mmCIF file of C-alpha atoms in Angstrom:
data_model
loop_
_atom_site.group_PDB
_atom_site.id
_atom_site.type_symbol
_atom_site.label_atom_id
_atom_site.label_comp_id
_atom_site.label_asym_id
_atom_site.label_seq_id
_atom_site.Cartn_x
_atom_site.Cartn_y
_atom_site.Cartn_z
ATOM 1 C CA UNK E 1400 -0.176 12.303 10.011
ATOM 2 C CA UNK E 1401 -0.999 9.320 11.811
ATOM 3 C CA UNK E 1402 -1.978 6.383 9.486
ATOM 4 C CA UNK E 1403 -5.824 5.896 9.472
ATOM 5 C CA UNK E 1404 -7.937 2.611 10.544
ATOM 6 C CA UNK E 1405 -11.018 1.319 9.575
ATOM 7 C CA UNK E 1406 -12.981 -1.415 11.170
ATOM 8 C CA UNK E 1407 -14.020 -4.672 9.772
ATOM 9 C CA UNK E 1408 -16.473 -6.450 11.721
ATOM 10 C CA UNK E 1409 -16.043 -10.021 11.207
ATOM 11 C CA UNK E 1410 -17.876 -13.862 12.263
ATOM 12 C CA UNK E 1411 -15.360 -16.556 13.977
ATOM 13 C CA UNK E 1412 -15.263 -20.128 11.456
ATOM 14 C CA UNK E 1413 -15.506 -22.992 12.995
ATOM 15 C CA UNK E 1414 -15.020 -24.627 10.122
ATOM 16 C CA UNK E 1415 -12.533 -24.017 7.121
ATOM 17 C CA UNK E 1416 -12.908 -26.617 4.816
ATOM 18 C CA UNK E 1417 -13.548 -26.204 0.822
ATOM 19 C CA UNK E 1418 -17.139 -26.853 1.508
ATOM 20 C CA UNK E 1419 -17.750 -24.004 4.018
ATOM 21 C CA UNK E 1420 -15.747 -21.737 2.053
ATOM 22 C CA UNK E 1421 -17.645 -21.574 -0.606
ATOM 23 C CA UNK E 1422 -21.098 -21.476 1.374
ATOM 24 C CA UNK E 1423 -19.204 -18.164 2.683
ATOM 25 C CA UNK E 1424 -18.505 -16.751 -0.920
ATOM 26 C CA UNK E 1425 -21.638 -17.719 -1.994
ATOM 27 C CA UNK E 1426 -23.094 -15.611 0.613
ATOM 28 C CA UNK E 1427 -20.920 -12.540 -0.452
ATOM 29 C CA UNK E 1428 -18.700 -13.094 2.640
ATOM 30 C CA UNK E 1429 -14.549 -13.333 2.790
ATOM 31 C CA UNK E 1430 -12.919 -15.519 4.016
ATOM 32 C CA UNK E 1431 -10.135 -14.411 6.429
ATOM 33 C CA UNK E 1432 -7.305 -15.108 8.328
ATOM 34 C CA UNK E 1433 -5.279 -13.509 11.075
ATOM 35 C CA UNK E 1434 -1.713 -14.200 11.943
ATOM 36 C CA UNK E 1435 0.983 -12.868 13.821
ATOM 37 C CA UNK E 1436 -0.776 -13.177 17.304
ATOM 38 C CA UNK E 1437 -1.044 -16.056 20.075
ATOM 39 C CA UNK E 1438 -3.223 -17.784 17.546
ATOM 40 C CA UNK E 1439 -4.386 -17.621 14.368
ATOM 41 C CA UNK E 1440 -7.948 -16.368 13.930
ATOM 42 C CA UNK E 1441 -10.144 -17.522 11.169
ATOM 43 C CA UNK E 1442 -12.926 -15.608 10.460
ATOM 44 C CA UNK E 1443 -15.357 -14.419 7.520
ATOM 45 C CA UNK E 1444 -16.708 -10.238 6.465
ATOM 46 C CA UNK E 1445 -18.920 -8.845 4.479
ATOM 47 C CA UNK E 1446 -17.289 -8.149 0.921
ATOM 48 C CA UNK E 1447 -18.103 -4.457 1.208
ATOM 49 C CA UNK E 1448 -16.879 -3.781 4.349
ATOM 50 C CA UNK E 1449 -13.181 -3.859 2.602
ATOM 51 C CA UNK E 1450 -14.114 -1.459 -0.078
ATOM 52 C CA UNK E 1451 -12.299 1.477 1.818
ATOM 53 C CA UNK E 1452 -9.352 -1.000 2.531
ATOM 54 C CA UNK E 1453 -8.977 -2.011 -1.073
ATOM 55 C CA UNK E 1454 -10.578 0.200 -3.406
ATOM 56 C CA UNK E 1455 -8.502 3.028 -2.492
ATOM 57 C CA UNK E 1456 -4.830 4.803 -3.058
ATOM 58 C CA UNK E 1457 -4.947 5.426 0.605
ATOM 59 C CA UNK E 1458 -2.976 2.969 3.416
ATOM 60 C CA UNK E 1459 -4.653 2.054 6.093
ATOM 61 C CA UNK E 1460 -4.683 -0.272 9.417
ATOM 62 C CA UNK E 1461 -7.272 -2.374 10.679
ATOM 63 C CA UNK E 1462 -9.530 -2.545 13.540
ATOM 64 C CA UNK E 1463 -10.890 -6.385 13.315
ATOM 65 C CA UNK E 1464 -13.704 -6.990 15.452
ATOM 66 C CA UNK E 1465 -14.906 -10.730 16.330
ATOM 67 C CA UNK E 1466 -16.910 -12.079 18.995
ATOM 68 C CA UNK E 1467 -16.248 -8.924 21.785
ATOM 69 C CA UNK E 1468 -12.470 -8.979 20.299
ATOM 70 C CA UNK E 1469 -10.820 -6.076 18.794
ATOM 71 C CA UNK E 1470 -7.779 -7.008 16.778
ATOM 72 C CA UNK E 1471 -5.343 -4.165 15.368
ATOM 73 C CA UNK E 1472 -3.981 -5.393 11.902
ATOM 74 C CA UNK E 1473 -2.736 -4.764 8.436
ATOM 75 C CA UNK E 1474 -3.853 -6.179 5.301
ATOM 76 C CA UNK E 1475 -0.498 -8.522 4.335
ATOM 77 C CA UNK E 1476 -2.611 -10.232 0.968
ATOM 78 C CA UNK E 1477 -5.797 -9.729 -0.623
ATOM 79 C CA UNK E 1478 -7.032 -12.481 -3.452
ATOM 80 C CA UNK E 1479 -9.669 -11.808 -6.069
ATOM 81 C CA UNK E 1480 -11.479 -14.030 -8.827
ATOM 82 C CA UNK E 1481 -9.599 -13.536 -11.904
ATOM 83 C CA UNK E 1482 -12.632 -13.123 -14.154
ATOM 84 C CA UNK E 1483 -15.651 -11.400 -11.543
ATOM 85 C CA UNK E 1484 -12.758 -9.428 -9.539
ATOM 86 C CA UNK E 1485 -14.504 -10.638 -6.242
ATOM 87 C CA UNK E 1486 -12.197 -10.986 -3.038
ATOM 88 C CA UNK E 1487 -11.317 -14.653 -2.461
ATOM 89 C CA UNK E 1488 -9.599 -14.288 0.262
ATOM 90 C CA UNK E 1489 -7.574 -12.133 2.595
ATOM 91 C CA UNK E 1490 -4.710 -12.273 4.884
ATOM 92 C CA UNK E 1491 -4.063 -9.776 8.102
ATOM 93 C CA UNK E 1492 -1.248 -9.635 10.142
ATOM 94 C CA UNK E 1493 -2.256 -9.205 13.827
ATOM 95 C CA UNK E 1494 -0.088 -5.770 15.162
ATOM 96 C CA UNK E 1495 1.682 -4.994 18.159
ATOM 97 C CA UNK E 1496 2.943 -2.393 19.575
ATOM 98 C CA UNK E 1497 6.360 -3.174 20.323
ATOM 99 C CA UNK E 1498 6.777 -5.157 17.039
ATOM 100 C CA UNK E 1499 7.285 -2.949 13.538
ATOM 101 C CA UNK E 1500 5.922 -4.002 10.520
ATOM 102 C CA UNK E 1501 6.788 -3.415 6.918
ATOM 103 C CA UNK E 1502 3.969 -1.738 4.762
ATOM 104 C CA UNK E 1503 3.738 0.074 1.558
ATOM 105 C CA UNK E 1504 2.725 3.717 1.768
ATOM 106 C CA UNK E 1505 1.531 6.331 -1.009
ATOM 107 C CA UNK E 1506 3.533 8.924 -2.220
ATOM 108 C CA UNK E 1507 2.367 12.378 -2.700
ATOM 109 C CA UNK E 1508 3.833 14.729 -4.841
ATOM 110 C CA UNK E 1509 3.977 18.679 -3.876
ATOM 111 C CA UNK E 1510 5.000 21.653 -5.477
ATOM 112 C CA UNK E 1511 5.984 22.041 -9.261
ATOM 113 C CA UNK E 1512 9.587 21.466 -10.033
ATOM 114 C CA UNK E 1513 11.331 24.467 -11.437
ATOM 115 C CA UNK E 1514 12.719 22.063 -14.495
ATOM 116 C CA UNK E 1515 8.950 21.570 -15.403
ATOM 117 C CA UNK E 1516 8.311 24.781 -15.440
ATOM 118 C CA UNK E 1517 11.093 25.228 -17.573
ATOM 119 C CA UNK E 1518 10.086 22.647 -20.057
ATOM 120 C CA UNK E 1519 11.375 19.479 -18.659
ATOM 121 C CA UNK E 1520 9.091 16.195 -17.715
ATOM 122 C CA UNK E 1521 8.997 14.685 -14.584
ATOM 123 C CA UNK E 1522 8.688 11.049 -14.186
ATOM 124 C CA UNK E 1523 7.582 9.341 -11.126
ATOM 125 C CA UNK E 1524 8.996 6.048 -10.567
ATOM 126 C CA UNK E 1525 7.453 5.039 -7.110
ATOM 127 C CA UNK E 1526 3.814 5.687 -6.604
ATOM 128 C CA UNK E 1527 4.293 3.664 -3.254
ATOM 129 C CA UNK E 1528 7.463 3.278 -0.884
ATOM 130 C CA UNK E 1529 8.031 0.490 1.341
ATOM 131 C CA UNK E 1530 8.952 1.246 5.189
ATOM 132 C CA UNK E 1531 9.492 -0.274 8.360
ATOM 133 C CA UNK E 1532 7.789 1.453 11.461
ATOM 134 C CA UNK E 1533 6.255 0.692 15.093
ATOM 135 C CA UNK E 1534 2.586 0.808 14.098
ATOM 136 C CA UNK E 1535 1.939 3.642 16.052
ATOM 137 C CA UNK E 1536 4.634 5.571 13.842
ATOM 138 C CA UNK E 1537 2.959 4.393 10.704
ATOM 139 C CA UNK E 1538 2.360 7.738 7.917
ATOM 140 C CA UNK E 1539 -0.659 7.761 5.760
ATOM 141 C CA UNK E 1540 1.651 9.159 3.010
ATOM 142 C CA UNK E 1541 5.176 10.130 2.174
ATOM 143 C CA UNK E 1542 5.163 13.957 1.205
ATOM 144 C CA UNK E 1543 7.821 15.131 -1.774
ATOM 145 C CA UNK E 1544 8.167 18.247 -2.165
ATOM 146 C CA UNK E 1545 9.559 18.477 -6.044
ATOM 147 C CA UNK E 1546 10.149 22.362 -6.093
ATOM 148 C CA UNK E 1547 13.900 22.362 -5.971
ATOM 149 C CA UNK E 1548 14.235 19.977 -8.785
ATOM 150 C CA UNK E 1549 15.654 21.337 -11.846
ATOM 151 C CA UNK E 1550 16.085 19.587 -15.436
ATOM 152 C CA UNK E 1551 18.201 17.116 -15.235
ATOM 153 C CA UNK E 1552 18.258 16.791 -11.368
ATOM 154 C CA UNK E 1553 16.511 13.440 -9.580
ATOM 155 C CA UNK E 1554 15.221 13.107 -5.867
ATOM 156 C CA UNK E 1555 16.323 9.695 -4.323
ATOM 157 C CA UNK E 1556 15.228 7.891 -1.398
ATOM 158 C CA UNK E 1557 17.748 9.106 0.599
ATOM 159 C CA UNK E 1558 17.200 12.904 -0.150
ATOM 160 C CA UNK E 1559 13.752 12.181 1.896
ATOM 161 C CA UNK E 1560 13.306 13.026 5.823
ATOM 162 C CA UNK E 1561 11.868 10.390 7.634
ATOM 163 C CA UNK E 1562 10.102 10.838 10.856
ATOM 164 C CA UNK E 1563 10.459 7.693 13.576
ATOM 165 C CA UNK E 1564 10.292 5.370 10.250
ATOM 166 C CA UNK E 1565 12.800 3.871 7.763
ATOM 167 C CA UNK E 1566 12.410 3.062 4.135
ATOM 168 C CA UNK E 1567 13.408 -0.348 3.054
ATOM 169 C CA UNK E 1568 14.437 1.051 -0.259
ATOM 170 C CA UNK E 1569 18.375 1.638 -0.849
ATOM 171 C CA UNK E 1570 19.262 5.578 -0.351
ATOM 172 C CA UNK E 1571 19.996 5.941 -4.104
ATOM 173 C CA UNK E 1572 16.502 4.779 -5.727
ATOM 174 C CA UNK E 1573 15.131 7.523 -7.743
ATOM 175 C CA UNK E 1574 11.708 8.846 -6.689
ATOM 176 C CA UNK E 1575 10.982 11.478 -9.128
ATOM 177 C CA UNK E 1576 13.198 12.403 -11.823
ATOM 178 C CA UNK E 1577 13.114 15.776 -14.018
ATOM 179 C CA UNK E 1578 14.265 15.397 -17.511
ATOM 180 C CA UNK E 1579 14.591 17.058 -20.682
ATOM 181 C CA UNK E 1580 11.042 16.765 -22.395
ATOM 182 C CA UNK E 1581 11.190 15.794 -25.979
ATOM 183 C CA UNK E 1582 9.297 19.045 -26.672
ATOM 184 C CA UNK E 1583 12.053 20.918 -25.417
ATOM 185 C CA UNK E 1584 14.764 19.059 -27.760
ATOM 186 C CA UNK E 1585 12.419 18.976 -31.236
ATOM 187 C CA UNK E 1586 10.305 21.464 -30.649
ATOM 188 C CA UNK E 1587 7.254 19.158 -32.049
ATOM 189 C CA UNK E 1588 3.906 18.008 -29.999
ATOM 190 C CA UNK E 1589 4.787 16.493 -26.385
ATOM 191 C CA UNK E 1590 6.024 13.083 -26.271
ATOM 192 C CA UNK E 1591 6.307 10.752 -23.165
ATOM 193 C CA UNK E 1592 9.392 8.908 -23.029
ATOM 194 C CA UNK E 1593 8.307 6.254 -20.853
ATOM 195 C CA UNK E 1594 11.343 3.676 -21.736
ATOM 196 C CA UNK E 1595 13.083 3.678 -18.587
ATOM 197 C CA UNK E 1596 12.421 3.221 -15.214
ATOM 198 C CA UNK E 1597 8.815 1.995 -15.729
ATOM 199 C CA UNK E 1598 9.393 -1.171 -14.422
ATOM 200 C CA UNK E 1599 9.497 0.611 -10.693
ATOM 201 C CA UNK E 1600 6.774 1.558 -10.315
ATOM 202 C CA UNK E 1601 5.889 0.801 -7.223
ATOM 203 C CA UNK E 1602 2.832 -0.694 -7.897
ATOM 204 C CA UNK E 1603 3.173 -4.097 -5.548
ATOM 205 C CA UNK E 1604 -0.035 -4.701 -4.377
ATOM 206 C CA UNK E 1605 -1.755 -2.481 -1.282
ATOM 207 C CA UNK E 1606 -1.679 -5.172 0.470
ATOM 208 C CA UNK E 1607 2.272 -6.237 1.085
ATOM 209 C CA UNK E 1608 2.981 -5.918 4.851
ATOM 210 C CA UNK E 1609 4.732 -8.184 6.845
ATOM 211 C CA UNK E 1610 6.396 -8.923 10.302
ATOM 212 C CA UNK E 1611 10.271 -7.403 10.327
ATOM 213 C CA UNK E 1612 11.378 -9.095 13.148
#
């Protein structure tokens, strides 16, 4: 499935000093930029119009519309106010279609792996994977199916078929892994082990996408 887009309608600046920028965020506005294309566009939207950009698991592109223009994009980096959690600022990067572009997508799992069913725990060390596609090749999601997977037994990056996209993750990161629960081995009350491979996990913010020319 086709990656989904959502349109932000957004106001040309004229100006981008300190001064104006704040008028903007004082007025609930964000202020934007968008590279990538001919030239760079500076602009300003309404806070909530990126609430189904950012407040969401799902990855999507953008439709940017300003002044009659219609610019396809993707969200490259988002800031927000450390204390109030209110967007800053955000950066697009204009899209092409001849010209791929790196992007994180969600994973979803499917299926219940026969080693879970046996007792084991699975552990899911990516929630997102990075790829490289032509933007009309982008996924919404990366299916796993974790059926097959027994105790003991991990799925990698490379055990994954990719459709007109490739993952810019080496072919032997581990995706999901099944292991021996500590249940299983003491026969108490379940226990996560959660010392290993938390550091993955894939939780780089929605925004990272960039040109990979």
């Amino acid at each position: 499935i086709i990656m989904k887009s959502i349109t932000i309608q957004g106001t040309k600046r004229e100006s981008v000093g300190k001064k104006s920028t704040k008028a903007l965020r004082d007025a609930e506005l964000v202020p934007c930029v968008v590279y990538g294309g001919a030239e760079t566009l500076n602009f300003s939207a309404e806070e909530r119009a990126f609430k189904g950009l950012v407040y969401t698991p799902e990855a999507h592109t953008v439709s940017i519309e300003v002044d009659g223009q219609t610019i396809p994009a993707v969200l490259q980096d988002i800031q927000f106010h450390p204390i109030t959690d209110k967007i800053l600022h955000a950066d697009f990067y204009q899209l092409a279609d001849d010209k791929p572009v790196v992007m994180e997508v969600p994973v979803r799992i499917t299926g219940r792996a026969k080693g879970v069913v046996s007792g084991g725990a699975m552990r899911q060390t990516y929630r997102k994977l990075k790829i490289k596609a032509l933007p009309a090749n982008l996924p919404d999601e990366i299916v796993v199916d974790v059926t097959p997977l027994k105790i003991g037994n991990k799925l990698y990056v490379g055990d994954i078929k990719t459709n007109n996209f490739t993952f810019m993750h080496p072919d032997n990161a581990v995706v999901v892994a099944v292991k021996m629960s500590r249940t299983a081995m003491k026969g108490g009350a379940a226990v996560e082990d959660d010392e290993e491979e938390t550091a993955a996990e894939g939780e780089a913010p929605a925004a990272e996408a960039t040109s990979a020319e």
